Amino acid sequence: MDEALLRSLTPSVLAILVRRGADFAAAEDAVQEALVEAVRVWPAEQPRDPKGWLVTVAWRKFLDGARADTARRRREGLVDEEPAPGPAPAVDDTLQLYFLCAHPSLTPSSAVALTLRAVGGLTTRQIAQAYLVPEATMAQRISRAKRTVSGVRFDRPGDVATVLRVLYLVFNEGYSGDVDLAAEAIRLTRQLAAQVDHPEVAGLLALMLLHHARRAARTAPDGSLVPLAEQDRGRWDTGSIAEGVAILQAALARDRLGEFQAQAAIAALHADAPTAEETDWVQIVEWYDELARLTDSPVVRLNRAVAVGEADGPRAGLAALAALDDALPRHTAVAAYLHERDGDLATAARLYAEAARKAPGLAERDHLTRQAARLNARRSR
């Protein structure tokens, strides 16, 4: 059973149903039912045209539900539009579906959450972690978004800014989470950059390429995380770095700075340093100042505290950290790192262990646990 194939076909099938007149919530339900049917049937005999099979089954599931709805008579007329037998057209509708989900009737945050869940393939828990809210809160937000668009015709696509936010979060989850969606996010952002002349689209594409260029060096052969300062820079993809820097420079030259361009500038400074010791931390702090001005994000300020600790010393970093809410994700891990840099190994070891207990993923938890054990071993000598 090819789960990756099913995941890749889902957005296109959903887009086809929406274009044929299904409201979004009903179309999503129908596609999910078709996927369940595929899991049951395909192991015995996978169809020659998987996409066409899913479109046909999902459309029938939608019609079955529509007939039982109060608008039954109006919707039964759609049966005449049932897809004809034969191969489905090889059209990639994924980016179009991102725009359709960013509907003007939704707030940007609700549109992002709905798209991540319905199209991006992320779980409610993953989306909640990205937004720093409880899972139950995010579940309610997604449910409200579905109710809002229920019965709405998707003929007024949303704006570029909302689609960029979705692509950014999908990439982040693919880059560091349980589901590998990073390459798909880059592919869609390339498509968007080819269609839309916007410096922030270019900024996001540059940011993705610069981060993705380091991916091979981020983990050791045993799957453990390798911090940026310890990565083998010879394993970085120099082609992606060069492309990302060129795209970023062209975007910055337009003098319409946005948050994705600022983040890409920080990533470019890391990529440009031959060694960790040669990183231009002073300039990175300046870019974090710009990014904080643009976003007022507590996560940006948390990352800025690390950069300040590198540029001006760990005590300056701890002073910047003290101004932030200690409930922020990874706040404890940052405090541990800065205390270690300051020579307070006992406090650092305790904070690493505490951060490990709060870590959202197994790889991060293991890394922080090893950091605590390393410092405890040094102290016991």
mmCIF file of C-alpha atoms in Angstrom, residues 16-339:
data_model
loop_
_atom_site.group_PDB
_atom_site.id
_atom_site.type_symbol
_atom_site.label_atom_id
_atom_site.label_comp_id
_atom_site.label_asym_id
_atom_site.label_seq_id
_atom_site.Cartn_x
_atom_site.Cartn_y
_atom_site.Cartn_z
ATOM 1 C CA ILE A 16 -11.514 18.497 -8.507
ATOM 2 C CA LEU A 17 -14.504 17.917 -6.203
ATOM 3 C CA VAL A 18 -14.549 21.571 -5.146
ATOM 4 C CA ARG A 19 -14.446 22.720 -8.776
ATOM 5 C CA ARG A 20 -17.350 20.422 -9.592
ATOM 6 C CA GLY A 21 -19.537 22.150 -7.031
ATOM 7 C CA ALA A 22 -18.953 20.324 -3.742
ATOM 8 C CA ASP A 23 -18.630 22.564 -0.707
ATOM 9 C CA PHE A 24 -15.288 22.212 1.013
ATOM 10 C CA ALA A 25 -16.341 20.378 4.173
ATOM 11 C CA ALA A 26 -18.409 17.802 2.258
ATOM 12 C CA ALA A 27 -15.653 17.350 -0.332
ATOM 13 C CA GLU A 28 -13.052 16.730 2.361
ATOM 14 C CA ASP A 29 -15.279 14.130 4.026
ATOM 15 C CA ALA A 30 -15.845 12.399 0.687
ATOM 16 C CA VAL A 31 -12.123 12.301 -0.104
ATOM 17 C CA GLN A 32 -11.352 10.864 3.319
ATOM 18 C CA GLU A 33 -13.945 8.129 2.742
ATOM 19 C CA ALA A 34 -12.392 7.384 -0.650
ATOM 20 C CA LEU A 35 -8.958 7.108 0.968
ATOM 21 C CA VAL A 36 -10.337 4.625 3.499
ATOM 22 C CA GLU A 37 -11.797 2.616 0.621
ATOM 23 C CA ALA A 38 -8.437 2.729 -1.177
ATOM 24 C CA VAL A 39 -6.652 1.384 1.896
ATOM 25 C CA ARG A 40 -9.144 -1.494 1.938
ATOM 26 C CA VAL A 41 -9.138 -2.303 -1.798
ATOM 27 C CA TRP A 42 -5.732 -1.378 -3.220
ATOM 28 C CA PRO A 43 -3.570 -3.957 -1.421
ATOM 29 C CA ALA A 44 -5.395 -6.664 -3.400
ATOM 30 C CA GLU A 45 -5.429 -4.799 -6.716
ATOM 31 C CA GLN A 46 -4.166 -1.238 -7.211
ATOM 32 C CA PRO A 47 -5.921 0.520 -10.118
ATOM 33 C CA ARG A 48 -3.974 1.504 -13.215
ATOM 34 C CA ASP A 49 -5.172 5.095 -12.806
ATOM 35 C CA PRO A 50 -5.096 5.758 -9.021
ATOM 36 C CA LYS A 51 -6.102 9.419 -9.344
ATOM 37 C CA GLY A 52 -9.075 8.657 -11.588
ATOM 38 C CA TRP A 53 -10.190 5.904 -9.217
ATOM 39 C CA LEU A 54 -10.059 8.266 -6.229
ATOM 40 C CA VAL A 55 -11.949 11.011 -8.104
ATOM 41 C CA THR A 56 -14.710 8.599 -9.095
ATOM 42 C CA VAL A 57 -15.086 7.047 -5.640
ATOM 43 C CA ALA A 58 -14.887 10.400 -3.830
ATOM 44 C CA TRP A 59 -17.483 11.941 -6.154
ATOM 45 C CA ARG A 60 -19.851 9.061 -5.524
ATOM 46 C CA LYS A 61 -19.286 9.370 -1.777
ATOM 47 C CA PHE A 62 -20.076 13.062 -2.027
ATOM 48 C CA LEU A 63 -23.263 12.404 -3.982
ATOM 49 C CA ASP A 64 -24.340 9.766 -1.452
ATOM 50 C CA GLY A 65 -23.988 12.342 1.296
ATOM 51 C CA ALA A 66 -25.596 15.090 -0.757
ATOM 52 C CA ARG A 67 -28.730 13.032 -1.374
ATOM 53 C CA ALA A 68 -29.247 12.716 2.363
ATOM 54 C CA ASP A 69 -28.837 16.441 2.913
ATOM 55 C CA THR A 70 -31.606 19.006 3.123
ATOM 56 C CA ALA A 71 -30.417 20.455 -0.209
ATOM 57 C CA ARG A 72 -30.892 17.054 -1.820
ATOM 58 C CA ARG A 73 -32.846 18.095 -4.886
ATOM 59 C CA ARG A 74 -30.401 20.826 -5.878
ATOM 60 C CA ARG A 75 -27.384 18.604 -5.469
ATOM 61 C CA GLU A 76 -28.796 15.537 -7.208
ATOM 62 C CA GLY A 77 -28.462 17.427 -10.474
ATOM 63 C CA LEU A 78 -24.691 17.142 -10.078
ATOM 64 C CA VAL A 79 -24.902 13.416 -10.890
ATOM 65 C CA ASP A 80 -24.910 14.337 -14.579
ATOM 66 C CA GLU A 81 -21.390 15.712 -14.137
ATOM 67 C CA GLU A 82 -19.893 12.480 -12.829
ATOM 68 C CA PRO A 83 -16.404 12.042 -14.306
ATOM 69 C CA ALA A 84 -16.330 9.871 -17.408
ATOM 70 C CA PRO A 85 -14.399 6.596 -17.238
ATOM 71 C CA GLY A 86 -10.781 6.746 -18.307
ATOM 72 C CA PRO A 87 -7.557 8.334 -17.091
ATOM 73 C CA ALA A 88 -7.868 11.539 -15.094
ATOM 74 C CA PRO A 89 -6.006 14.558 -16.472
ATOM 75 C CA ALA A 90 -2.486 14.895 -15.117
ATOM 76 C CA VAL A 91 -2.992 18.368 -13.681
ATOM 77 C CA ASP A 92 -1.396 19.539 -10.441
ATOM 78 C CA ASP A 93 -4.135 21.394 -8.573
ATOM 79 C CA THR A 94 -2.360 21.593 -5.219
ATOM 80 C CA LEU A 95 -1.319 25.245 -5.347
ATOM 81 C CA GLN A 96 -4.761 26.260 -6.615
ATOM 82 C CA LEU A 97 -6.309 24.433 -3.674
ATOM 83 C CA TYR A 98 -4.065 26.379 -1.264
ATOM 84 C CA PHE A 99 -5.507 29.601 -2.691
ATOM 85 C CA LEU A 100 -9.063 28.318 -2.556
ATOM 86 C CA CYS A 101 -8.691 27.365 1.100
ATOM 87 C CA ALA A 102 -7.429 30.860 1.884
ATOM 88 C CA HIS A 103 -11.002 32.048 1.317
ATOM 89 C CA PRO A 104 -11.894 35.700 2.075
ATOM 90 C CA SER A 105 -14.684 34.520 4.398
ATOM 91 C CA LEU A 106 -12.039 33.144 6.782
ATOM 92 C CA THR A 107 -9.593 35.020 8.965
ATOM 93 C CA PRO A 108 -5.965 34.432 7.899
ATOM 94 C CA SER A 109 -5.241 32.283 10.976
ATOM 95 C CA SER A 110 -8.313 30.103 10.365
ATOM 96 C CA ALA A 111 -7.503 29.769 6.666
ATOM 97 C CA VAL A 112 -3.973 28.664 7.497
ATOM 98 C CA ALA A 113 -5.161 26.110 10.050
ATOM 99 C CA LEU A 114 -7.791 24.687 7.700
ATOM 100 C CA THR A 115 -5.351 24.373 4.801
ATOM 101 C CA LEU A 116 -2.671 22.749 6.921
ATOM 102 C CA ARG A 117 -5.177 20.161 8.107
ATOM 103 C CA ALA A 118 -7.048 19.503 4.858
ATOM 104 C CA VAL A 119 -4.319 19.947 2.248
ATOM 105 C CA GLY A 120 -0.976 19.950 4.025
ATOM 106 C CA GLY A 121 -1.594 16.634 5.763
ATOM 107 C CA LEU A 122 -0.632 17.897 9.230
ATOM 108 C CA THR A 123 -2.377 16.656 12.347
ATOM 109 C CA THR A 124 -4.285 19.005 14.629
ATOM 110 C CA ARG A 125 -1.573 18.486 17.230
ATOM 111 C CA GLN A 126 1.207 19.525 14.828
ATOM 112 C CA ILE A 127 -0.713 22.659 13.820
ATOM 113 C CA ALA A 128 -1.358 23.536 17.481
ATOM 114 C CA GLN A 129 2.353 23.236 18.244
ATOM 115 C CA ALA A 130 3.194 25.528 15.329
ATOM 116 C CA TYR A 131 0.740 28.138 16.657
ATOM 117 C CA LEU A 132 1.750 27.676 20.328
ATOM 118 C CA VAL A 133 -1.843 26.931 21.393
ATOM 119 C CA PRO A 134 -3.486 23.887 23.068
ATOM 120 C CA GLU A 135 -4.579 21.092 20.726
ATOM 121 C CA ALA A 136 -8.245 21.478 21.817
ATOM 122 C CA THR A 137 -8.158 25.173 20.909
ATOM 123 C CA MET A 138 -6.821 24.415 17.449
ATOM 124 C CA ALA A 139 -9.410 21.657 16.928
ATOM 125 C CA GLN A 140 -12.172 24.191 17.656
ATOM 126 C CA ARG A 141 -10.591 26.709 15.281
ATOM 127 C CA ILE A 142 -10.476 24.173 12.453
ATOM 128 C CA SER A 143 -14.069 23.068 13.128
ATOM 129 C CA ARG A 144 -15.268 26.687 13.022
ATOM 130 C CA ALA A 145 -13.412 27.237 9.758
ATOM 131 C CA LYS A 146 -15.093 24.194 8.225
ATOM 132 C CA ARG A 147 -18.502 25.435 9.323
ATOM 133 C CA THR A 148 -17.778 28.881 7.904
ATOM 134 C CA VAL A 149 -16.943 27.587 4.444
ATOM 135 C CA SER A 150 -19.632 24.925 4.409
ATOM 136 C CA GLY A 151 -21.859 25.697 1.437
ATOM 137 C CA VAL A 152 -19.600 28.505 0.197
ATOM 138 C CA ARG A 153 -18.622 28.507 -3.467
ATOM 139 C CA PHE A 154 -14.849 28.638 -3.771
ATOM 140 C CA ASP A 155 -14.738 31.165 -6.580
ATOM 141 C CA ARG A 156 -12.921 33.918 -4.654
ATOM 142 C CA PRO A 157 -9.403 32.751 -3.816
ATOM 143 C CA GLY A 158 -7.526 34.194 -0.859
ATOM 144 C CA ASP A 159 -4.462 36.406 -0.912
ATOM 145 C CA VAL A 160 -0.813 35.553 -1.383
ATOM 146 C CA ALA A 161 0.149 36.387 2.210
ATOM 147 C CA THR A 162 -2.091 33.653 3.622
ATOM 148 C CA VAL A 163 -0.817 31.072 1.128
ATOM 149 C CA LEU A 164 2.774 32.001 2.006
ATOM 150 C CA ARG A 165 2.041 31.480 5.689
ATOM 151 C CA VAL A 166 0.649 28.019 4.967
ATOM 152 C CA LEU A 167 3.628 27.030 2.814
ATOM 153 C CA TYR A 168 6.022 28.299 5.496
ATOM 154 C CA LEU A 169 4.392 26.215 8.224
ATOM 155 C CA VAL A 170 4.168 23.132 5.997
ATOM 156 C CA PHE A 171 7.886 23.464 5.246
ATOM 157 C CA ASN A 172 8.763 23.896 8.918
ATOM 158 C CA GLU A 173 6.852 20.759 9.849
ATOM 159 C CA GLY A 174 8.399 18.852 6.967
ATOM 160 C CA TYR A 175 11.844 20.132 7.900
ATOM 161 C CA SER A 176 11.719 19.192 11.568
ATOM 162 C CA GLY A 177 8.614 17.124 12.206
ATOM 163 C CA ASP A 178 7.209 13.662 11.720
ATOM 164 C CA VAL A 179 5.970 14.072 8.138
ATOM 165 C CA ASP A 180 8.413 14.899 5.330
ATOM 166 C CA LEU A 181 6.713 17.759 3.520
ATOM 167 C CA ALA A 182 9.701 20.059 2.973
ATOM 168 C CA ALA A 183 10.388 19.106 -0.646
ATOM 169 C CA GLU A 184 6.685 19.467 -1.509
ATOM 170 C CA ALA A 185 6.578 22.929 0.077
ATOM 171 C CA ILE A 186 9.625 23.991 -1.960
ATOM 172 C CA ARG A 187 8.038 22.654 -5.151
ATOM 173 C CA LEU A 188 4.832 24.608 -4.564
ATOM 174 C CA THR A 189 6.711 27.782 -3.634
ATOM 175 C CA ARG A 190 8.675 27.503 -6.890
ATOM 176 C CA GLN A 191 5.367 27.301 -8.740
ATOM 177 C CA LEU A 192 4.090 30.334 -6.866
ATOM 178 C CA ALA A 193 7.269 32.307 -7.597
ATOM 179 C CA ALA A 194 6.820 31.561 -11.304
ATOM 180 C CA GLN A 195 3.250 32.907 -11.195
ATOM 181 C CA VAL A 196 3.482 35.832 -8.762
ATOM 182 C CA ASP A 197 6.001 38.693 -8.867
ATOM 183 C CA HIS A 198 6.269 39.391 -5.139
ATOM 184 C CA PRO A 199 9.459 39.895 -3.067
ATOM 185 C CA GLU A 200 8.099 37.907 -0.125
ATOM 186 C CA VAL A 201 7.411 34.899 -2.368
ATOM 187 C CA ALA A 202 11.049 35.097 -3.420
ATOM 188 C CA GLY A 203 12.084 35.573 0.194
ATOM 189 C CA LEU A 204 10.248 32.443 1.270
ATOM 190 C CA LEU A 205 11.722 30.379 -1.567
ATOM 191 C CA ALA A 206 15.225 31.599 -0.648
ATOM 192 C CA LEU A 207 14.620 30.770 3.022
ATOM 193 C CA MET A 208 13.450 27.247 2.182
ATOM 194 C CA LEU A 209 16.410 26.573 -0.102
ATOM 195 C CA LEU A 210 18.937 27.838 2.441
ATOM 196 C CA HIS A 211 17.480 25.718 5.246
ATOM 197 C CA HIS A 212 17.008 22.660 3.066
ATOM 198 C CA ALA A 213 20.633 22.911 1.931
ATOM 199 C CA ARG A 214 21.728 21.934 5.463
ATOM 200 C CA ARG A 215 19.356 19.031 5.827
ATOM 201 C CA ALA A 216 21.825 16.198 5.155
ATOM 202 C CA ALA A 217 24.059 17.459 7.966
ATOM 203 C CA ARG A 218 21.321 17.940 10.564
ATOM 204 C CA THR A 219 21.284 14.334 11.767
ATOM 205 C CA ALA A 220 23.954 11.770 12.578
ATOM 206 C CA PRO A 221 23.846 8.217 11.147
ATOM 207 C CA ASP A 222 22.029 7.060 14.296
ATOM 208 C CA GLY A 223 19.302 9.675 13.740
ATOM 209 C CA SER A 224 20.403 12.012 16.526
ATOM 210 C CA LEU A 225 20.302 15.774 15.997
ATOM 211 C CA VAL A 226 23.504 17.619 15.111
ATOM 212 C CA PRO A 227 23.503 21.290 16.252
ATOM 213 C CA LEU A 228 24.331 23.903 13.610
ATOM 214 C CA ALA A 229 27.732 24.676 15.144
ATOM 215 C CA GLU A 230 28.749 21.002 14.946
ATOM 216 C CA GLN A 231 27.477 20.217 11.453
ATOM 217 C CA ASP A 232 29.834 19.066 8.722
ATOM 218 C CA ARG A 233 29.580 22.025 6.368
ATOM 219 C CA GLY A 234 31.062 19.933 3.596
ATOM 220 C CA ARG A 235 27.729 18.101 3.467
ATOM 221 C CA TRP A 236 25.753 21.283 2.854
ATOM 222 C CA ASP A 237 24.246 21.603 -0.635
ATOM 223 C CA THR A 238 26.261 24.459 -2.147
ATOM 224 C CA GLY A 239 24.030 24.588 -5.226
ATOM 225 C CA SER A 240 20.915 25.252 -3.159
ATOM 226 C CA ILE A 241 22.809 27.820 -1.075
ATOM 227 C CA ALA A 242 23.967 29.691 -4.174
ATOM 228 C CA GLU A 243 20.462 29.662 -5.631
ATOM 229 C CA GLY A 244 18.909 30.813 -2.361
ATOM 230 C CA VAL A 245 21.400 33.673 -1.959
ATOM 231 C CA ALA A 246 20.854 34.854 -5.548
ATOM 232 C CA ILE A 247 17.059 34.833 -5.125
ATOM 233 C CA LEU A 248 17.371 36.693 -1.815
ATOM 234 C CA GLN A 249 19.677 39.372 -3.211
ATOM 235 C CA ALA A 250 17.250 40.070 -6.049
ATOM 236 C CA ALA A 251 14.357 40.341 -3.595
ATOM 237 C CA LEU A 252 16.226 42.638 -1.177
ATOM 238 C CA ALA A 253 17.204 44.906 -4.079
ATOM 239 C CA ARG A 254 13.526 45.788 -4.483
ATOM 240 C CA ASP A 255 13.563 47.471 -1.049
ATOM 241 C CA ARG A 256 10.266 45.949 0.110
ATOM 242 C CA LEU A 257 11.499 44.053 3.156
ATOM 243 C CA GLY A 258 9.272 41.417 4.714
ATOM 244 C CA GLU A 259 9.681 38.767 7.372
ATOM 245 C CA PHE A 260 10.606 35.945 5.002
ATOM 246 C CA GLN A 261 13.359 38.020 3.402
ATOM 247 C CA ALA A 262 14.702 38.885 6.866
ATOM 248 C CA GLN A 263 14.695 35.221 7.904
ATOM 249 C CA ALA A 264 16.408 34.282 4.651
ATOM 250 C CA ALA A 265 19.085 36.913 5.304
ATOM 251 C CA ILE A 266 19.831 35.279 8.675
ATOM 252 C CA ALA A 267 19.999 31.845 7.042
ATOM 253 C CA ALA A 268 22.322 33.228 4.352
ATOM 254 C CA LEU A 269 24.727 34.579 6.973
ATOM 255 C CA HIS A 270 24.907 31.140 8.564
ATOM 256 C CA ALA A 271 25.436 29.523 5.166
ATOM 257 C CA ASP A 272 28.146 32.037 4.235
ATOM 258 C CA ALA A 273 30.335 31.292 7.288
ATOM 259 C CA PRO A 274 33.140 28.809 6.497
ATOM 260 C CA THR A 275 33.108 27.715 10.163
ATOM 261 C CA ALA A 276 30.791 28.261 13.109
ATOM 262 C CA GLU A 277 33.419 30.498 14.737
ATOM 263 C CA GLU A 278 33.437 32.811 11.704
ATOM 264 C CA THR A 279 29.663 33.431 11.783
ATOM 265 C CA ASP A 280 28.824 37.152 11.653
ATOM 266 C CA TRP A 281 26.671 37.184 14.793
ATOM 267 C CA VAL A 282 26.627 40.976 15.029
ATOM 268 C CA GLN A 283 24.911 41.244 11.656
ATOM 269 C CA ILE A 284 22.586 38.363 12.577
ATOM 270 C CA VAL A 285 21.458 40.302 15.671
ATOM 271 C CA GLU A 286 20.733 43.299 13.445
ATOM 272 C CA TRP A 287 18.565 41.138 11.172
ATOM 273 C CA TYR A 288 16.750 39.717 14.197
ATOM 274 C CA ASP A 289 16.031 43.299 15.263
ATOM 275 C CA GLU A 290 14.461 43.911 11.844
ATOM 276 C CA LEU A 291 12.515 40.666 12.086
ATOM 277 C CA ALA A 292 11.231 41.511 15.571
ATOM 278 C CA ARG A 293 10.097 44.898 14.269
ATOM 279 C CA LEU A 294 8.213 43.223 11.416
ATOM 280 C CA THR A 295 6.581 40.413 13.402
ATOM 281 C CA ASP A 296 6.707 41.220 17.141
ATOM 282 C CA SER A 297 7.038 37.445 17.566
ATOM 283 C CA PRO A 298 8.165 36.019 20.931
ATOM 284 C CA VAL A 299 9.846 33.139 19.082
ATOM 285 C CA VAL A 300 11.893 35.653 17.081
ATOM 286 C CA ARG A 301 12.937 37.349 20.325
ATOM 287 C CA LEU A 302 13.906 33.960 21.770
ATOM 288 C CA ASN A 303 16.149 33.271 18.783
ATOM 289 C CA ARG A 304 17.513 36.798 19.048
ATOM 290 C CA ALA A 305 18.591 36.093 22.638
ATOM 291 C CA VAL A 306 20.756 33.234 21.359
ATOM 292 C CA ALA A 307 22.307 35.518 18.727
ATOM 293 C CA VAL A 308 22.965 38.217 21.352
ATOM 294 C CA GLY A 309 24.641 35.579 23.517
ATOM 295 C CA GLU A 310 26.976 34.745 20.633
ATOM 296 C CA ALA A 311 27.640 38.360 19.628
ATOM 297 C CA ASP A 312 27.956 40.023 23.047
ATOM 298 C CA GLY A 313 28.554 37.134 25.432
ATOM 299 C CA PRO A 314 26.304 34.683 27.315
ATOM 300 C CA ARG A 315 25.358 37.122 30.082
ATOM 301 C CA ALA A 316 24.009 39.572 27.526
ATOM 302 C CA GLY A 317 22.045 36.695 26.025
ATOM 303 C CA LEU A 318 20.659 35.730 29.433
ATOM 304 C CA ALA A 319 19.632 39.354 30.019
ATOM 305 C CA ALA A 320 17.727 39.354 26.721
ATOM 306 C CA LEU A 321 16.165 36.011 27.647
ATOM 307 C CA ALA A 322 15.017 37.321 31.047
ATOM 308 C CA ALA A 323 12.653 39.733 29.298
ATOM 309 C CA LEU A 324 10.740 36.846 27.705
ATOM 310 C CA ASP A 325 8.005 34.535 29.017
ATOM 311 C CA ASP A 326 9.668 31.375 30.342
ATOM 312 C CA ALA A 327 6.654 29.348 29.138
ATOM 313 C CA LEU A 328 7.796 29.807 25.530
ATOM 314 C CA PRO A 329 8.674 26.536 23.792
ATOM 315 C CA ARG A 330 12.454 25.908 23.926
ATOM 316 C CA HIS A 331 12.961 28.797 26.381
ATOM 317 C CA THR A 332 14.444 26.348 28.883
ATOM 318 C CA ALA A 333 16.768 24.835 26.267
ATOM 319 C CA VAL A 334 18.060 28.292 25.318
ATOM 320 C CA ALA A 335 18.617 29.133 28.992
ATOM 321 C CA ALA A 336 20.554 25.874 29.414
ATOM 322 C CA TYR A 337 22.794 26.670 26.441
ATOM 323 C CA LEU A 338 23.542 30.208 27.621
ATOM 324 C CA HIS A 339 24.292 29.056 31.182
#
